[in-house]
Amino acid sequence: MPASDRVKRGMTESSWIRRMFEEGITLKQKFGADKVFDLSLGNPIVEPPAEFTSEIRRLAENPIPGMHRYMENAGYPETRAAVASQLAGETGIKYTGSDIIMTCGAAAALNVTLKTLVNHGDEIIIFSPYFAEYFHYISNHYGIPRVLPTDDRFLPRLDALGEAIGPKTRALLINSPNNPSGVVYQDEFLDQLGTLLHEKSARLGHPIYLLSDEPYKRLIYDGVKFAYPSRHYVNTIIVNSHSKDLALPGERIGYIAIHPDCSDRAELLDGFVYCNRTLGFVNAPAIMQHAIRRLQAITVSIADYQRKRDFLYENLTNMGYSMLKPQGAFYMFPKTPIPDDVAFIRELQQELVLTVPGQGFGTPGYFRISYCTDDHVIEGSLSGFRKVARKYGLC
Ligand SMILES: Cc1ncc(COP(=O)(O)O)c(C=O)c1O
């Protein structure tokens, strides 16, 4: 058998998101692309901001000598300094370029961080619902994902966290705004979390790192502000990317930012550089590092996402679907009207509406809708949602 047992196991537990996306391709071939309403993948249809196109044009017309060569594995010092300066301005924390490692998106940033931190069998705590790839990333580096519950507002339960932290706990991985729930953690919650991690680290005699996965931090609605975990806990390592805020997921550009006062900062930074190199990323794409340097304060249109969210939320709740109004990111996570979320999304699929079952995020009984798509797809999905809502007596 050519593939290893671990890879075969990983493939059989493969992502529901990808599975639905691929089934969508088959349905589109059969029924026509305009008849299928694909709300499965978080792949933004918006184009990057005009400033990005100008930067690319400027680089093409005025190439920087040596711009396609190898570089330091951590990335260009000028780009790292630009990222640090933006972060310092936003957080009030004195980040400098030396705290930043440029990566191939948040996915690489997570893998580099986990490889650096995790000894065989160490536990990484995550909360359900979670981004499903976390499981694979943690297992890549022989860590054990320890899944803990959230409360009825999808906030991590701190009592459960307090009980779960033990000698094997290496880090806690959080994601706000959250994929899939759309929840945005607030300062008060992060303050309690920071206090708990501080106390537990002191008791255990080793730091528990807080990995803060922040790719949606600019996609927040109704004037809600992003609360920075790094302000509440010094042993915070940010992983981020421009996949969502600049709509560049195919370009693979992101970064790791370590708090300047983080425990064992120097050794961790050396580890990140080593792992970026030896995982085979080598460095983040050169042209993207040049392009995003001046775009640190730019974001795609939030108003457009908010309009899509409002339209879908209003229509679905009027049909009787039950959900928390998402505060950020571009997902909704309603309850399924029957306990079997896979059976429910199959019903929607019969109506050519594609969503993802909650069990793909460790939370059966819910389903995820991704609304970063064209208006006509969102509008076209409504009749399928209504038909299935009627079938289950919601409206
Ligand atoms: C919560 C979360 N983290 C990380 C990623 C990976 O993002 P990137 O494209 O930057 O690797 C995604 C992508 O959808 C995500 O939703």
Short mmCIF file of C-alpha atoms and ligand atoms in Angstrom, two decimals:
data_model
loop_
_atom_site.label_atom_id
_atom_site.label_comp_id
_atom_site.label_asym_id
_atom_site.label_seq_id
_atom_site.Cartn_x
_atom_site.Cartn_y
_atom_site.Cartn_z
CA MET A 1 0.00 0.00 0.00
CA PRO A 2 1.64 3.25 -1.09
CA ALA A 3 0.23 5.74 1.44
CA SER A 4 1.23 5.53 5.11
CA ASP A 5 -1.31 4.38 7.72
CA ARG A 6 -1.40 7.88 9.23
CA VAL A 7 -2.13 9.51 5.89
CA LYS A 8 -4.76 6.91 5.04
CA ARG A 9 -6.43 7.55 8.39
CA GLY A 10 -6.27 11.31 7.78
CA MET A 11 -7.82 10.90 4.34
CA THR A 12 -10.74 8.81 5.59
CA GLU A 13 -11.44 11.46 8.24
CA SER A 14 -11.17 13.99 5.45
CA SER A 15 -12.88 17.35 5.60
CA TRP A 16 -16.65 17.64 5.17
CA ILE A 17 -16.04 21.09 3.68
CA ARG A 18 -13.94 19.67 0.84
CA ARG A 19 -16.34 16.76 0.41
CA MET A 20 -19.31 19.09 -0.07
CA PHE A 21 -17.32 21.35 -2.37
CA GLU A 22 -16.37 18.36 -4.53
CA GLU A 23 -19.92 16.99 -4.56
CA GLY A 24 -20.97 20.50 -5.64
CA ILE A 25 -18.71 20.29 -8.69
CA THR A 26 -20.42 17.04 -9.75
CA LEU A 27 -23.88 18.57 -9.21
CA LYS A 28 -22.92 21.65 -11.24
CA GLN A 29 -21.80 19.41 -14.12
CA LYS A 30 -25.12 17.54 -13.96
CA PHE A 31 -27.61 20.38 -13.43
CA GLY A 32 -25.69 23.48 -14.62
CA ALA A 33 -23.65 25.86 -12.44
CA ASP A 34 -26.47 28.41 -12.15
CA LYS A 35 -28.86 25.82 -10.66
CA VAL A 36 -26.57 24.83 -7.77
CA PHE A 37 -26.29 27.12 -4.71
CA ASP A 38 -22.93 26.42 -3.16
CA LEU A 39 -22.58 27.79 0.39
CA SER A 40 -19.98 25.22 1.43
CA LEU A 41 -16.50 26.72 1.05
CA GLY A 42 -15.02 29.84 2.67
CA ASN A 43 -13.47 30.99 -0.60
CA PRO A 44 -14.27 34.73 -0.95
CA ILE A 45 -15.60 35.76 -4.36
CA VAL A 46 -14.71 39.41 -3.78
CA GLU A 47 -11.67 40.67 -5.67
CA PRO A 48 -8.70 42.04 -3.69
CA PRO A 49 -8.81 45.82 -3.05
CA ALA A 50 -7.66 48.16 -5.86
CA GLU A 51 -4.56 49.07 -3.79
CA PHE A 52 -3.35 45.47 -4.15
CA THR A 53 -3.61 45.58 -7.95
CA SER A 54 -1.68 48.89 -7.97
CA GLU A 55 1.09 47.39 -5.87
CA ILE A 56 1.40 44.38 -8.19
CA ARG A 57 1.47 46.71 -11.22
CA ARG A 58 4.10 48.91 -9.56
CA LEU A 59 6.27 45.85 -8.81
CA ALA A 60 5.93 44.56 -12.38
CA GLU A 61 6.85 47.92 -13.87
CA ASN A 62 9.63 48.73 -11.37
CA PRO A 63 11.11 45.38 -10.37
CA ILE A 64 13.34 45.45 -7.30
CA PRO A 65 16.74 43.92 -8.19
CA GLY A 66 17.00 40.43 -6.69
CA MET A 67 13.31 40.27 -5.83
CA HIS A 68 12.96 36.66 -6.96
CA ARG A 69 15.94 35.30 -5.01
CA TYR A 70 16.02 33.30 -1.79
CA MET A 71 15.82 35.45 1.32
CA GLU A 72 16.04 35.02 5.08
CA ASN A 73 13.63 32.25 6.07
CA ALA A 74 11.77 34.66 8.36
CA GLY A 75 10.98 36.98 5.45
CA TYR A 76 12.01 40.45 4.28
CA PRO A 77 12.95 42.73 7.21
CA GLU A 78 10.97 45.61 5.66
CA THR A 79 7.79 43.51 5.46
CA ARG A 80 8.23 42.18 9.00
CA ALA A 81 8.71 45.74 10.21
CA ALA A 82 5.54 46.89 8.40
CA VAL A 83 3.47 44.07 9.94
CA ALA A 84 4.91 44.82 13.39
CA SER A 85 4.24 48.53 13.10
CA GLN A 86 0.57 47.92 12.19
CA LEU A 87 0.17 45.43 15.05
CA ALA A 88 1.87 47.76 17.52
CA GLY A 89 -0.46 50.60 16.46
CA GLU A 90 -3.53 48.37 16.88
CA THR A 91 -2.61 46.71 20.17
CA GLY A 92 -0.38 49.23 21.94
CA ILE A 93 2.12 46.37 22.40
CA LYS A 94 5.67 47.14 21.24
CA TYR A 95 5.96 44.60 18.44
CA THR A 96 9.05 45.01 16.24
CA GLY A 97 10.04 43.28 13.01
CA SER A 98 12.02 40.69 14.97
CA ASP A 99 8.74 39.40 16.51
CA ILE A 100 7.31 38.55 13.08
CA ILE A 101 7.88 35.52 10.81
CA MET A 102 6.27 35.70 7.35
CA THR A 103 4.52 32.46 6.36
CA CYS A 104 2.53 30.80 3.55
CA GLY A 105 -0.81 31.81 5.07
CA ALA A 106 -2.28 31.04 8.48
CA ALA A 107 -2.23 27.31 7.69
CA ALA A 108 1.57 27.34 7.44
CA ALA A 109 1.81 29.67 10.44
CA LEU A 110 -0.15 27.11 12.50
CA ASN A 111 1.95 24.18 11.30
CA VAL A 112 5.21 26.01 11.94
CA THR A 113 4.07 27.04 15.43
CA LEU A 114 2.79 23.58 16.33
CA LYS A 115 5.91 21.84 15.05
CA THR A 116 8.01 24.21 17.13
CA LEU A 117 6.00 23.72 20.33
CA VAL A 118 4.76 20.15 20.41
CA ASN A 119 6.54 17.15 21.87
CA HIS A 120 5.16 13.71 21.00
CA GLY A 121 1.87 13.31 22.91
CA ASP A 122 1.52 16.92 24.11
CA GLU A 123 -2.04 18.19 24.23
CA ILE A 124 -3.35 21.18 22.31
CA ILE A 125 -6.73 22.35 23.55
CA ILE A 126 -9.35 23.47 21.04
CA PHE A 127 -13.03 24.32 21.49
CA SER A 128 -15.95 22.96 19.51
CA PRO A 129 -17.10 24.13 17.08
CA TYR A 130 -13.60 24.35 15.59
CA PHE A 131 -11.99 24.79 12.17
CA ALA A 132 -11.67 21.14 11.13
CA GLU A 133 -8.13 21.43 9.78
CA TYR A 134 -6.88 22.01 13.35
CA PHE A 135 -7.18 18.28 13.96
CA HIS A 136 -4.89 17.47 11.03
CA TYR A 137 -2.39 20.23 11.84
CA ILE A 138 -2.06 19.07 15.46
CA SER A 139 -1.67 15.41 14.42
CA ASN A 140 0.94 16.38 11.80
CA HIS A 141 3.27 17.14 14.69
CA TYR A 142 2.27 14.19 16.90
CA GLY A 143 0.19 16.35 19.22
CA ILE A 144 -3.15 15.30 20.69
CA PRO A 145 -6.15 17.56 20.02
CA ARG A 146 -8.15 17.90 23.26
CA VAL A 147 -11.62 19.17 22.38
CA LEU A 148 -13.58 21.12 25.00
CA PRO A 149 -17.15 22.41 24.86
CA THR A 150 -18.43 25.97 24.48
CA ASP A 151 -21.53 27.40 26.16
CA ASP A 152 -24.88 28.23 24.54
CA ARG A 153 -23.33 31.39 23.04
CA PHE A 154 -20.36 29.41 21.65
CA LEU A 155 -17.95 30.91 24.18
CA PRO A 156 -15.30 28.52 25.56
CA ARG A 157 -16.34 27.15 28.95
CA LEU A 158 -13.64 28.25 31.37
CA ASP A 159 -14.71 25.76 34.04
CA ALA A 160 -14.09 22.91 31.58
CA LEU A 161 -10.80 24.49 30.57
CA GLY A 162 -9.64 24.79 34.18
CA GLU A 163 -10.33 21.09 34.72
CA ALA A 164 -8.73 19.96 31.45
CA ILE A 165 -5.38 21.75 31.76
CA GLY A 166 -2.71 19.37 33.01
CA PRO A 167 0.99 18.54 32.72
CA LYS A 168 0.57 17.49 29.06
CA THR A 169 -1.09 20.77 28.01
CA ARG A 170 1.22 22.71 25.74
CA ALA A 171 -1.09 25.29 24.23
CA LEU A 172 -4.62 26.47 23.71
CA LEU A 173 -5.76 27.35 20.21
CA ILE A 174 -8.54 29.92 19.84
CA ASN A 175 -10.15 31.56 16.82
CA SER A 176 -12.08 34.83 17.02
CA PRO A 177 -14.00 35.85 14.93
CA ASN A 178 -14.84 32.21 14.78
CA ASN A 179 -15.17 29.85 11.88
CA PRO A 180 -17.88 28.46 11.91
CA SER A 181 -19.92 30.25 14.61
CA GLY A 182 -19.15 33.90 13.73
CA VAL A 183 -18.70 34.67 17.45
CA VAL A 184 -16.25 37.43 18.42
CA TYR A 185 -14.66 37.11 21.87
CA GLN A 186 -14.77 40.24 24.03
CA ASP A 187 -12.17 41.76 26.38
CA GLU A 188 -13.96 40.62 29.53
CA PHE A 189 -13.85 36.98 28.45
CA LEU A 190 -10.22 37.22 27.28
CA ASP A 191 -9.25 38.79 30.59
CA GLN A 192 -10.67 35.82 32.49
CA LEU A 193 -8.99 33.44 30.06
CA GLY A 194 -5.63 35.20 30.49
CA THR A 195 -5.91 35.06 34.29
CA LEU A 196 -6.73 31.35 34.19
CA LEU A 197 -3.81 30.53 31.86
CA HIS A 198 -1.46 32.60 34.00
CA GLU A 199 -2.47 30.77 37.19
CA LYS A 200 -2.33 27.34 35.57
CA SER A 201 1.09 28.00 34.01
CA ALA A 202 2.45 29.09 37.41
CA ARG A 203 1.05 25.97 39.06
CA LEU A 204 2.40 23.63 36.36
CA GLY A 205 5.78 25.35 36.22
CA HIS A 206 5.75 25.75 32.45
CA PRO A 207 4.03 28.28 30.17
CA ILE A 208 0.82 27.31 28.44
CA TYR A 209 0.91 29.20 25.15
CA LEU A 210 -2.16 30.82 23.70
CA LEU A 211 -2.29 30.46 19.91
CA SER A 212 -4.63 33.07 18.52
CA ASP A 213 -5.78 32.31 14.97
CA GLU A 214 -6.93 35.71 13.64
CA PRO A 215 -7.56 35.59 9.87
CA TYR A 216 -11.05 37.12 10.29
CA LYS A 217 -10.13 39.87 12.75
CA ARG A 218 -11.03 42.67 10.32
CA LEU A 219 -14.34 41.08 9.26
CA ILE A 220 -16.53 42.25 12.13
CA TYR A 221 -19.99 43.83 11.92
CA ASP A 222 -22.32 46.25 13.71
CA GLY A 223 -19.41 48.29 15.09
CA VAL A 224 -18.23 45.42 17.35
CA LYS A 225 -14.49 45.80 17.99
CA PHE A 226 -11.93 43.03 17.77
CA ALA A 227 -10.51 42.27 21.24
CA TYR A 228 -6.81 41.35 21.13
CA PRO A 229 -5.94 38.21 23.12
CA SER A 230 -2.30 39.38 23.23
CA ARG A 231 -3.37 42.32 25.44
CA HIS A 232 -4.62 39.89 28.08
CA TYR A 233 -1.88 37.27 28.11
CA VAL A 234 1.80 37.73 27.26
CA ASN A 235 2.40 34.15 26.18
CA THR A 236 0.27 34.74 23.10
CA ILE A 237 1.38 33.75 19.61
CA ILE A 238 -0.72 35.26 16.81
CA VAL A 239 -1.19 33.39 13.54
CA ASN A 240 -2.73 35.41 10.78
CA SER A 241 -3.02 35.82 7.03
CA HIS A 242 -4.32 38.07 4.29
CA SER A 243 -6.51 35.31 2.83
CA LYS A 244 -9.69 36.97 4.07
CA ASP A 245 -8.97 40.65 4.84
CA LEU A 246 -7.32 41.24 1.44
CA ALA A 247 -9.14 38.33 -0.29
CA LEU A 248 -5.87 36.62 -1.27
CA PRO A 249 -6.34 32.97 -0.22
CA GLY A 250 -4.63 31.60 -3.31
CA GLU A 251 -1.53 33.73 -2.77
CA ARG A 252 -0.56 32.09 0.55
CA ILE A 253 0.65 35.04 2.55
CA GLY A 254 0.46 35.32 6.34
CA TYR A 255 2.56 35.60 9.46
CA ILE A 256 3.32 34.56 13.02
CA ALA A 257 3.64 37.35 15.61
CA ILE A 258 5.06 36.49 19.00
CA HIS A 259 4.40 38.81 21.95
CA PRO A 260 7.63 40.74 22.68
CA ASP A 261 7.46 39.63 26.35
CA CYS A 262 6.56 35.99 25.62
CA SER A 263 8.39 33.36 27.69
CA ASP A 264 11.33 31.78 25.83
CA ARG A 265 10.73 34.17 22.94
CA ALA A 266 14.23 33.87 21.42
CA GLU A 267 14.20 30.07 21.35
CA LEU A 268 10.69 29.99 19.91
CA LEU A 269 11.63 32.44 17.16
CA ASP A 270 14.64 30.31 16.23
CA GLY A 271 12.30 27.31 16.19
CA PHE A 272 9.82 29.09 13.89
CA VAL A 273 12.59 29.96 11.42
CA TYR A 274 13.91 26.40 11.50
CA CYS A 275 10.43 24.88 11.02
CA ASN A 276 9.45 27.32 8.26
CA ARG A 277 12.56 26.11 6.42
CA THR A 278 12.42 22.40 7.15
CA LEU A 279 8.68 21.92 6.65
CA GLY A 280 9.59 22.92 3.12
CA PHE A 281 7.86 26.30 2.99
CA VAL A 282 11.39 27.87 3.03
CA ASN A 283 9.90 31.39 3.04
CA ALA A 284 6.62 33.13 2.30
CA PRO A 285 6.15 34.12 -1.39
CA ALA A 286 8.54 36.98 -2.22
CA ILE A 287 6.25 38.98 -4.48
CA MET A 288 3.42 38.86 -1.95
CA GLN A 289 5.73 40.06 0.82
CA HIS A 290 6.56 43.08 -1.35
CA ALA A 291 2.92 43.62 -2.29
CA ILE A 292 1.35 43.56 1.18
CA ARG A 293 4.01 45.74 2.81
CA ARG A 294 2.08 48.94 2.16
CA LEU A 295 -1.36 47.36 2.56
CA GLN A 296 -1.33 46.61 6.26
CA ALA A 297 -4.17 49.04 6.97
CA ILE A 298 -6.32 48.03 3.95
CA THR A 299 -9.32 45.66 4.06
CA VAL A 300 -11.98 44.46 1.60
CA SER A 301 -15.48 45.98 1.91
CA ILE A 302 -16.96 44.98 5.27
CA ALA A 303 -20.27 46.66 4.35
CA ASP A 304 -20.74 44.16 1.54
CA TYR A 305 -20.29 41.16 3.83
CA GLN A 306 -22.56 42.72 6.45
CA ARG A 307 -25.27 43.23 3.82
CA LYS A 308 -25.06 39.56 2.80
CA ARG A 309 -25.17 38.45 6.43
CA ASP A 310 -28.20 40.63 7.19
CA PHE A 311 -30.10 39.42 4.14
CA LEU A 312 -29.51 35.74 4.86
CA TYR A 313 -30.01 36.02 8.62
CA GLU A 314 -33.33 37.81 8.22
CA ASN A 315 -34.64 35.38 5.62
CA LEU A 316 -33.55 32.22 7.44
CA THR A 317 -34.80 33.29 10.86
CA ASN A 318 -38.14 34.27 9.26
CA MET A 319 -38.35 30.73 7.92
CA GLY A 320 -37.91 29.44 11.48
CA TYR A 321 -34.20 28.50 11.48
CA SER A 322 -32.63 29.10 14.87
CA MET A 323 -29.17 30.65 15.18
CA LEU A 324 -27.04 33.27 16.93
CA LYS A 325 -26.52 36.31 14.76
CA PRO A 326 -22.88 36.07 13.62
CA GLN A 327 -20.79 39.07 14.69
CA GLY A 328 -17.88 38.40 12.36
CA ALA A 329 -16.24 36.20 9.68
CA PHE A 330 -18.54 35.12 6.84
CA TYR A 331 -20.28 32.05 8.21
CA MET A 332 -23.55 31.19 9.94
CA PHE A 333 -24.03 28.19 12.17
CA PRO A 334 -27.77 27.47 12.60
CA LYS A 335 -29.28 24.52 14.46
CA THR A 336 -30.56 21.69 12.31
CA PRO A 337 -34.28 21.05 12.87
CA ILE A 338 -33.52 17.33 13.32
CA PRO A 339 -30.67 15.86 15.40
CA ASP A 340 -29.00 14.20 12.39
CA ASP A 341 -27.13 17.08 10.76
CA VAL A 342 -25.83 14.91 7.89
CA ALA A 343 -29.38 13.80 6.99
CA PHE A 344 -30.43 17.45 7.12
CA ILE A 345 -27.73 18.76 4.81
CA ARG A 346 -28.49 15.89 2.42
CA GLU A 347 -32.08 17.20 2.30
CA LEU A 348 -30.75 20.64 1.38
CA GLN A 349 -28.50 19.02 -1.19
CA GLN A 350 -31.59 17.48 -2.83
CA GLU A 351 -32.69 21.10 -3.35
CA LEU A 352 -29.21 21.85 -4.78
CA VAL A 353 -28.22 23.94 -1.73
CA LEU A 354 -24.78 22.97 -0.43
CA THR A 355 -23.82 23.50 3.23
CA VAL A 356 -21.59 21.61 5.69
CA PRO A 357 -22.81 19.45 8.62
CA GLY A 358 -21.87 20.62 12.13
CA GLN A 359 -20.10 17.33 12.83
CA GLY A 360 -17.39 18.53 10.43
CA PHE A 361 -16.66 21.14 13.12
CA GLY A 362 -17.03 18.76 16.08
CA THR A 363 -20.59 19.98 16.75
CA PRO A 364 -23.41 17.74 15.45
CA GLY A 365 -26.92 19.21 15.40
CA TYR A 366 -25.83 22.36 13.51
CA PHE A 367 -24.85 23.20 9.96
CA ARG A 368 -22.52 25.81 8.48
CA ILE A 369 -23.40 28.27 5.77
CA SER A 370 -20.65 30.26 4.07
CA TYR A 371 -21.99 33.54 2.63
CA CYS A 372 -18.80 34.94 1.05
CA THR A 373 -20.37 34.22 -2.31
CA ASP A 374 -22.37 35.97 -5.06
CA ASP A 375 -25.72 37.54 -4.17
CA HIS A 376 -27.52 35.44 -6.78
CA VAL A 377 -26.25 32.24 -5.09
CA ILE A 378 -27.50 33.44 -1.69
CA GLU A 379 -30.85 34.58 -3.16
CA GLY A 380 -31.21 31.38 -5.19
CA SER A 381 -30.66 29.20 -2.11
CA LEU A 382 -33.69 30.61 -0.28
CA SER A 383 -36.33 28.50 -1.97
CA GLY A 384 -34.45 25.30 -1.07
CA PHE A 385 -34.05 26.45 2.55
CA ARG A 386 -37.79 27.28 2.65
CA LYS A 387 -38.85 23.92 1.21
CA VAL A 388 -36.80 21.99 3.76
CA ALA A 389 -37.96 24.29 6.60
CA ARG A 390 -41.58 23.48 5.63
CA LYS A 391 -40.85 19.77 5.53
CA TYR A 392 -39.66 19.91 9.14
CA GLY A 393 -42.49 22.16 10.30
CA LEU A 394 -40.38 25.26 10.98
CA CYS A 395 -42.67 27.57 9.03
C1 LIG B 1 -10.14 29.61 11.23
C2 LIG B 1 -9.19 29.48 10.10
N1 LIG B 1 -7.88 29.40 10.36
C3 LIG B 1 -6.96 29.28 9.38
C4 LIG B 1 -7.36 29.23 8.06
C5 LIG B 1 -6.32 29.08 7.00
O1 LIG B 1 -6.16 30.27 6.33
P1 LIG B 1 -5.01 30.51 5.24
O2 LIG B 1 -5.67 30.58 3.92
O3 LIG B 1 -4.41 31.80 5.63
O4 LIG B 1 -4.04 29.41 5.37
C6 LIG B 1 -8.71 29.31 7.73
C7 LIG B 1 -9.17 29.22 6.33
O5 LIG B 1 -10.31 29.18 5.99
C8 LIG B 1 -9.65 29.44 8.77
O6 LIG B 1 -10.97 29.52 8.54
#
